[in-house]
CSV table of C-alpha atoms in Angstrom, one decimal:
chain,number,residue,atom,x,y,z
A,1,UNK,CA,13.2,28.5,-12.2
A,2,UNK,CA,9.8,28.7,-14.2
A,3,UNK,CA,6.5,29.3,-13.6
A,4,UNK,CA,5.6,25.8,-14.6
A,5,UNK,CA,8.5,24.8,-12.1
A,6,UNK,CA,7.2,27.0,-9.4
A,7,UNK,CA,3.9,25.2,-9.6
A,8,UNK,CA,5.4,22.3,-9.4
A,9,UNK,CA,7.1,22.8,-6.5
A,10,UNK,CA,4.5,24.2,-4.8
A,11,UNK,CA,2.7,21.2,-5.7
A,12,UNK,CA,5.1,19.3,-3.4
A,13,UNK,CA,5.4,21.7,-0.9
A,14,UNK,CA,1.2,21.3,-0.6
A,15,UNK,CA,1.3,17.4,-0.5
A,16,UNK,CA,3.8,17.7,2.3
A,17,UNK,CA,2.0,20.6,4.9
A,18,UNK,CA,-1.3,18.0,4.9
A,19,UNK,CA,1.1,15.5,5.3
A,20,UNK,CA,2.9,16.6,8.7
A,21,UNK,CA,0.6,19.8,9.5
A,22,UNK,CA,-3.0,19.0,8.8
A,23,UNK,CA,-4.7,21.2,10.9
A,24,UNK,CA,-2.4,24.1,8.6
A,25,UNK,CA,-3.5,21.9,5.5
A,26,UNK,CA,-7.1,22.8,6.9
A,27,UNK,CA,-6.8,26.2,6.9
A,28,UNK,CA,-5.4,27.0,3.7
A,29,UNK,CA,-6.6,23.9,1.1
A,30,UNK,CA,-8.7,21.6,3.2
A,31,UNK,CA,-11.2,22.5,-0.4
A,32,UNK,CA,-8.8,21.3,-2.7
A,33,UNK,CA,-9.6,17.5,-1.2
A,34,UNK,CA,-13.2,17.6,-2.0
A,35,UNK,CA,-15.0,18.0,-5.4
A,36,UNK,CA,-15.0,22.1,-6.1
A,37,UNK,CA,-18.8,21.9,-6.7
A,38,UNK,CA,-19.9,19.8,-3.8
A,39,UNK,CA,-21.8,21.5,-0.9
A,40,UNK,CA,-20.9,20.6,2.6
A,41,UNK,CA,-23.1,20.6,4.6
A,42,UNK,CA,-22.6,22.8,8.5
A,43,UNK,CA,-22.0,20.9,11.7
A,44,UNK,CA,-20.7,21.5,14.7
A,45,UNK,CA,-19.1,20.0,17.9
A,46,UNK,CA,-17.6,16.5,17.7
A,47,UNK,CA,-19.4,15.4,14.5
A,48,UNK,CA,-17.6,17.5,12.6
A,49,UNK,CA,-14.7,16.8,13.9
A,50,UNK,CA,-15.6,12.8,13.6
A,51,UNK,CA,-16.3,13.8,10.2
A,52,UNK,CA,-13.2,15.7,9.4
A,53,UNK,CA,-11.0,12.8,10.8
A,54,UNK,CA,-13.0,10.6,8.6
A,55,UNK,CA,-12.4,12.7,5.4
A,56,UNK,CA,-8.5,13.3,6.1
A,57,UNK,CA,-8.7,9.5,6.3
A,58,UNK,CA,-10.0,9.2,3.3
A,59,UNK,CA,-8.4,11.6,1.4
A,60,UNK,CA,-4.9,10.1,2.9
A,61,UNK,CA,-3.6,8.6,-0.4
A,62,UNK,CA,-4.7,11.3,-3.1
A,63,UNK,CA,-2.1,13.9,-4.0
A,64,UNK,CA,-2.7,17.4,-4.4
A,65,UNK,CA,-4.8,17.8,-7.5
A,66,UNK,CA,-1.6,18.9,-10.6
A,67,UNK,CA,-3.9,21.8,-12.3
A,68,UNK,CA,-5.2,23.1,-8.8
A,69,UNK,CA,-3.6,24.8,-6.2
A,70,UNK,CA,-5.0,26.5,-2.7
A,71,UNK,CA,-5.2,30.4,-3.5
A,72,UNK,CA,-2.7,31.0,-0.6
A,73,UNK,CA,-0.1,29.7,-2.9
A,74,UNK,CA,-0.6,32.9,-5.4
A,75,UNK,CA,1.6,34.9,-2.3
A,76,UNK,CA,4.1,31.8,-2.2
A,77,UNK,CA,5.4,31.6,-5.7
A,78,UNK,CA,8.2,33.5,-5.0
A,79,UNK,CA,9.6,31.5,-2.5
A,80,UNK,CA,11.0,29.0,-4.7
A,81,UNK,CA,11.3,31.3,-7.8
A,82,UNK,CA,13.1,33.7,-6.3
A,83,UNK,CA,15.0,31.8,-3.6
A,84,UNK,CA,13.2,33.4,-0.7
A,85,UNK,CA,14.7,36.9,-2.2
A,86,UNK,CA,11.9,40.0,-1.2
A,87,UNK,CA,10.1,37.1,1.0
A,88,UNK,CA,12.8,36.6,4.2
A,89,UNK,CA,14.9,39.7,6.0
A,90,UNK,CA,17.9,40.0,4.1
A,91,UNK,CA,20.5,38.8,6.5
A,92,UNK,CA,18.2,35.6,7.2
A,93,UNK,CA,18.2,35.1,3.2
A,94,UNK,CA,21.7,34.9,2.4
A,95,UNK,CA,21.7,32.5,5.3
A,96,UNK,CA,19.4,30.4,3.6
A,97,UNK,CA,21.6,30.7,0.3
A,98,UNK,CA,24.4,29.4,2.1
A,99,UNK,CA,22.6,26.4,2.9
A,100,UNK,CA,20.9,25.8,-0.1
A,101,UNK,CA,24.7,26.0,-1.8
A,102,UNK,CA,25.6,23.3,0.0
A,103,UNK,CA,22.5,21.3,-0.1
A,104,UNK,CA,20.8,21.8,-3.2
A,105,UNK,CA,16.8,22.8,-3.7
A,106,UNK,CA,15.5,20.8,-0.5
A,107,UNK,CA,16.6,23.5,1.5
A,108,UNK,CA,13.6,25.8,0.0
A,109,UNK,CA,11.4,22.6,1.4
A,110,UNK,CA,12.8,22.7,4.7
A,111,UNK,CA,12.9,26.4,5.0
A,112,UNK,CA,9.1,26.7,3.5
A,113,UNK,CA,7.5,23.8,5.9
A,114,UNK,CA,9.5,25.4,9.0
A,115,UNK,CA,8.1,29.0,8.3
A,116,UNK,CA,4.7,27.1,8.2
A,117,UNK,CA,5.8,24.8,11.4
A,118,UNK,CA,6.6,28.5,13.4
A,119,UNK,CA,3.1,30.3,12.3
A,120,UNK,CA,0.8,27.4,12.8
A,121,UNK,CA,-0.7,28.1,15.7
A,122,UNK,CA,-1.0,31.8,14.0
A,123,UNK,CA,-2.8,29.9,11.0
A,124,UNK,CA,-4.8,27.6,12.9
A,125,UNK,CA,-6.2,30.9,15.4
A,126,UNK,CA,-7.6,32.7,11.8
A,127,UNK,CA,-11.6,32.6,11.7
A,128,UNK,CA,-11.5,34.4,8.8
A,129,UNK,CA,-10.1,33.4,5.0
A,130,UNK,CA,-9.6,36.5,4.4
A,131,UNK,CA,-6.9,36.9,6.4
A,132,UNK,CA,-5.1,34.3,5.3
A,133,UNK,CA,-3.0,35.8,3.0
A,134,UNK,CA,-1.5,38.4,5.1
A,135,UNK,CA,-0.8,36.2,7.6
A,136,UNK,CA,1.0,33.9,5.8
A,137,UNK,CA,3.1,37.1,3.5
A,138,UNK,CA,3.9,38.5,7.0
A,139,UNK,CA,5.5,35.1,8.9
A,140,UNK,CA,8.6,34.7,6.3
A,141,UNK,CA,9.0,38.8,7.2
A,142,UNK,CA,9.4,38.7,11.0
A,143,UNK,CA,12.4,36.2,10.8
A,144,UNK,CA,15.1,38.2,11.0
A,145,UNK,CA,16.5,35.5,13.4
A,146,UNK,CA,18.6,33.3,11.0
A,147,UNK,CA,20.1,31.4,13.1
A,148,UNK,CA,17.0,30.7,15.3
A,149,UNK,CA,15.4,30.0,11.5
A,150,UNK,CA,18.2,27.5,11.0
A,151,UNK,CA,17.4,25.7,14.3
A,152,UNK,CA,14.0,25.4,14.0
A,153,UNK,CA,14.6,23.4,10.7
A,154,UNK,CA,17.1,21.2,11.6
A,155,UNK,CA,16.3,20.2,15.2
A,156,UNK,CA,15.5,16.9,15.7
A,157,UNK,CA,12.1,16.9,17.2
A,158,UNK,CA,8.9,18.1,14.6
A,159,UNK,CA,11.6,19.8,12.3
A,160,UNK,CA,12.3,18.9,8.5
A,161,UNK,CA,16.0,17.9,8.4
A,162,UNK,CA,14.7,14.4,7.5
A,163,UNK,CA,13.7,15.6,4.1
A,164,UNK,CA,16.3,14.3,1.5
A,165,UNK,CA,16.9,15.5,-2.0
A,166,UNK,CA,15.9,12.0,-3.4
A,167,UNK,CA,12.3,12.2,-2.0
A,168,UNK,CA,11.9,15.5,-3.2
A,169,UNK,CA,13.0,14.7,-7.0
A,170,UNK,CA,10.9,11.5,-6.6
A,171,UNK,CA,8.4,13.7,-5.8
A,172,UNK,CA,8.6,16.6,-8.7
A,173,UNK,CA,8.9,14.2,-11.1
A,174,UNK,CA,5.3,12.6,-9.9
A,175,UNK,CA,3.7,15.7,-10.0
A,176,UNK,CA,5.2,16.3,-13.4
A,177,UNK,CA,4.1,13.2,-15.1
A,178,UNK,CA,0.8,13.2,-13.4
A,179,UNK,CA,0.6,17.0,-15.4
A,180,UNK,CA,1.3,15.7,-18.8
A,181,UNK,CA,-0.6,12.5,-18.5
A,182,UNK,CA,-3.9,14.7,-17.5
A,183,UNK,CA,-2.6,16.8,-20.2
A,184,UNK,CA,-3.0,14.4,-22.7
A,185,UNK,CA,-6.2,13.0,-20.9
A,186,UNK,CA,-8.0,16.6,-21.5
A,187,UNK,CA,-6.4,16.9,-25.3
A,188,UNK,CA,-8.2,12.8,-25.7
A,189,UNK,CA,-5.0,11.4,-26.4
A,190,UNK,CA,-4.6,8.9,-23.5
A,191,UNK,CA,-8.4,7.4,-22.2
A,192,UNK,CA,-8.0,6.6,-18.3
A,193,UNK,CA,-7.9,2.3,-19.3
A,194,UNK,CA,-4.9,3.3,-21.4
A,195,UNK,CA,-3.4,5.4,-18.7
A,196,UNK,CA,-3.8,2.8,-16.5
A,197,UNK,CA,-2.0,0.0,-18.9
A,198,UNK,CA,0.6,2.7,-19.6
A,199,UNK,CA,1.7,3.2,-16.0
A,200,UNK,CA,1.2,0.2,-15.1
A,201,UNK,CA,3.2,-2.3,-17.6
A,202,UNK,CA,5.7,-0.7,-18.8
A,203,UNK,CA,8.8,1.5,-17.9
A,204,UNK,CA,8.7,4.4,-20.1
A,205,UNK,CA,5.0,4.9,-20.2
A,206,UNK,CA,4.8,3.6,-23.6
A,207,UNK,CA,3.6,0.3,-24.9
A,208,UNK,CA,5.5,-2.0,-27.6
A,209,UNK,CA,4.1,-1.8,-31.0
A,210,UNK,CA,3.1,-4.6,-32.4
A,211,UNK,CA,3.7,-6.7,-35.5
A,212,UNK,CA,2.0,-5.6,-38.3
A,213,UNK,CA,2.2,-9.0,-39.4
A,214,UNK,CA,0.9,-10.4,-36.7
């Protein structure tokens, strides 16, 4: 897998912890939902949580933005480059290997979320950023528990299992026309009416010529 590919997938893997963990997705790119150079201002008590519920609420239909990423996933890009190789115990990665022969590249989803799913309360009890990132390098290392790992992600109650290759194509290939088409926004090739038309109207993201004659 690439770099480009990695970010893609991590991408996904974003959209999908605010999805079914949001108080994870507030820890570790709660930012990203917000405009980078907006202050917010400090409250406290149930205001900001009113407030919180209100901006989740609103934020419920955006996608994680293509060109930025939370900084946590700078420790994470090897999970899907590498297969989870240097990032899980040994015995617990070839047990994920076996898996993901027989099921293809959602089982680096399933395996990602559920590693996220078993440290959240770890996550979620961090006051300080900082110490984000060797929290979430050191969760993947304690599994040595492959079969426990395997559970966890396939029960039936709050586990992944659900997660089926289709949706997570569907979902790749989003993110990676949404990359191109603000690629070619920034470079002025498409305006944001045409991109609009473009998606919109027809199939292959390109409109008919027309006559010249006409």
């Amino acid at each position: 897998m690439s770099l480009e590919g990695s970010k893609v997938d991590l991408g996904v893997l974003m959209g999908a912890i605010r999805e079914s963990m949001p108080a994870v997705w507030a820890k570790i790119g709660d930012e990203m939902d917000g405009d980078p150079n907006e202050s917010r201002p400090t409250t406290s008590g149930a205001s900001a949580a009113k407030k919180a519920r209100s901006r989740r609420k609103h934020m419920a239909n955006k996608s994680v933005s293509t060109d930025r990423l939370p900084p946590i996933t700078l420790c994470m890009t090897a999970w899907f480059m590498s297969c989870f190789i240097g990032t899980l115990p040994i015995e617990t990665t070839l047990r994920v290997w076996d898996v993901f022969f027989l099921e293809s590249s959602k089982t680096l989803f399933r395996v990602a979320l559920t590693i996220f799913k078993l440290g959240e309360a770890e996550i979620k009890a961090i006051a300080d950023p900082m110490e984000m990132f060797s929290v979430v390098q050191a969760m993947p290392r304690r599994l040595i528990d492959a079969n426990a790992l395997m559970e966890s992600c396939y029960k039936r109650r709050n586990a992944f299992g659900h997660l089926n290759q289709e949706t997570i194509d569907a979902l790749r290939q989003e993110r990676r026309d949404k990359t191109q088409l603000d690629r070619d926004k920034l470079a002025g090739h498409v305006t944001d009416g045409e991109s609009k038309v473009r998606r919109k109207n027809t199939l292959f993201g390109r409109r008919p010529k027309r006559d010249a004659s006409a």
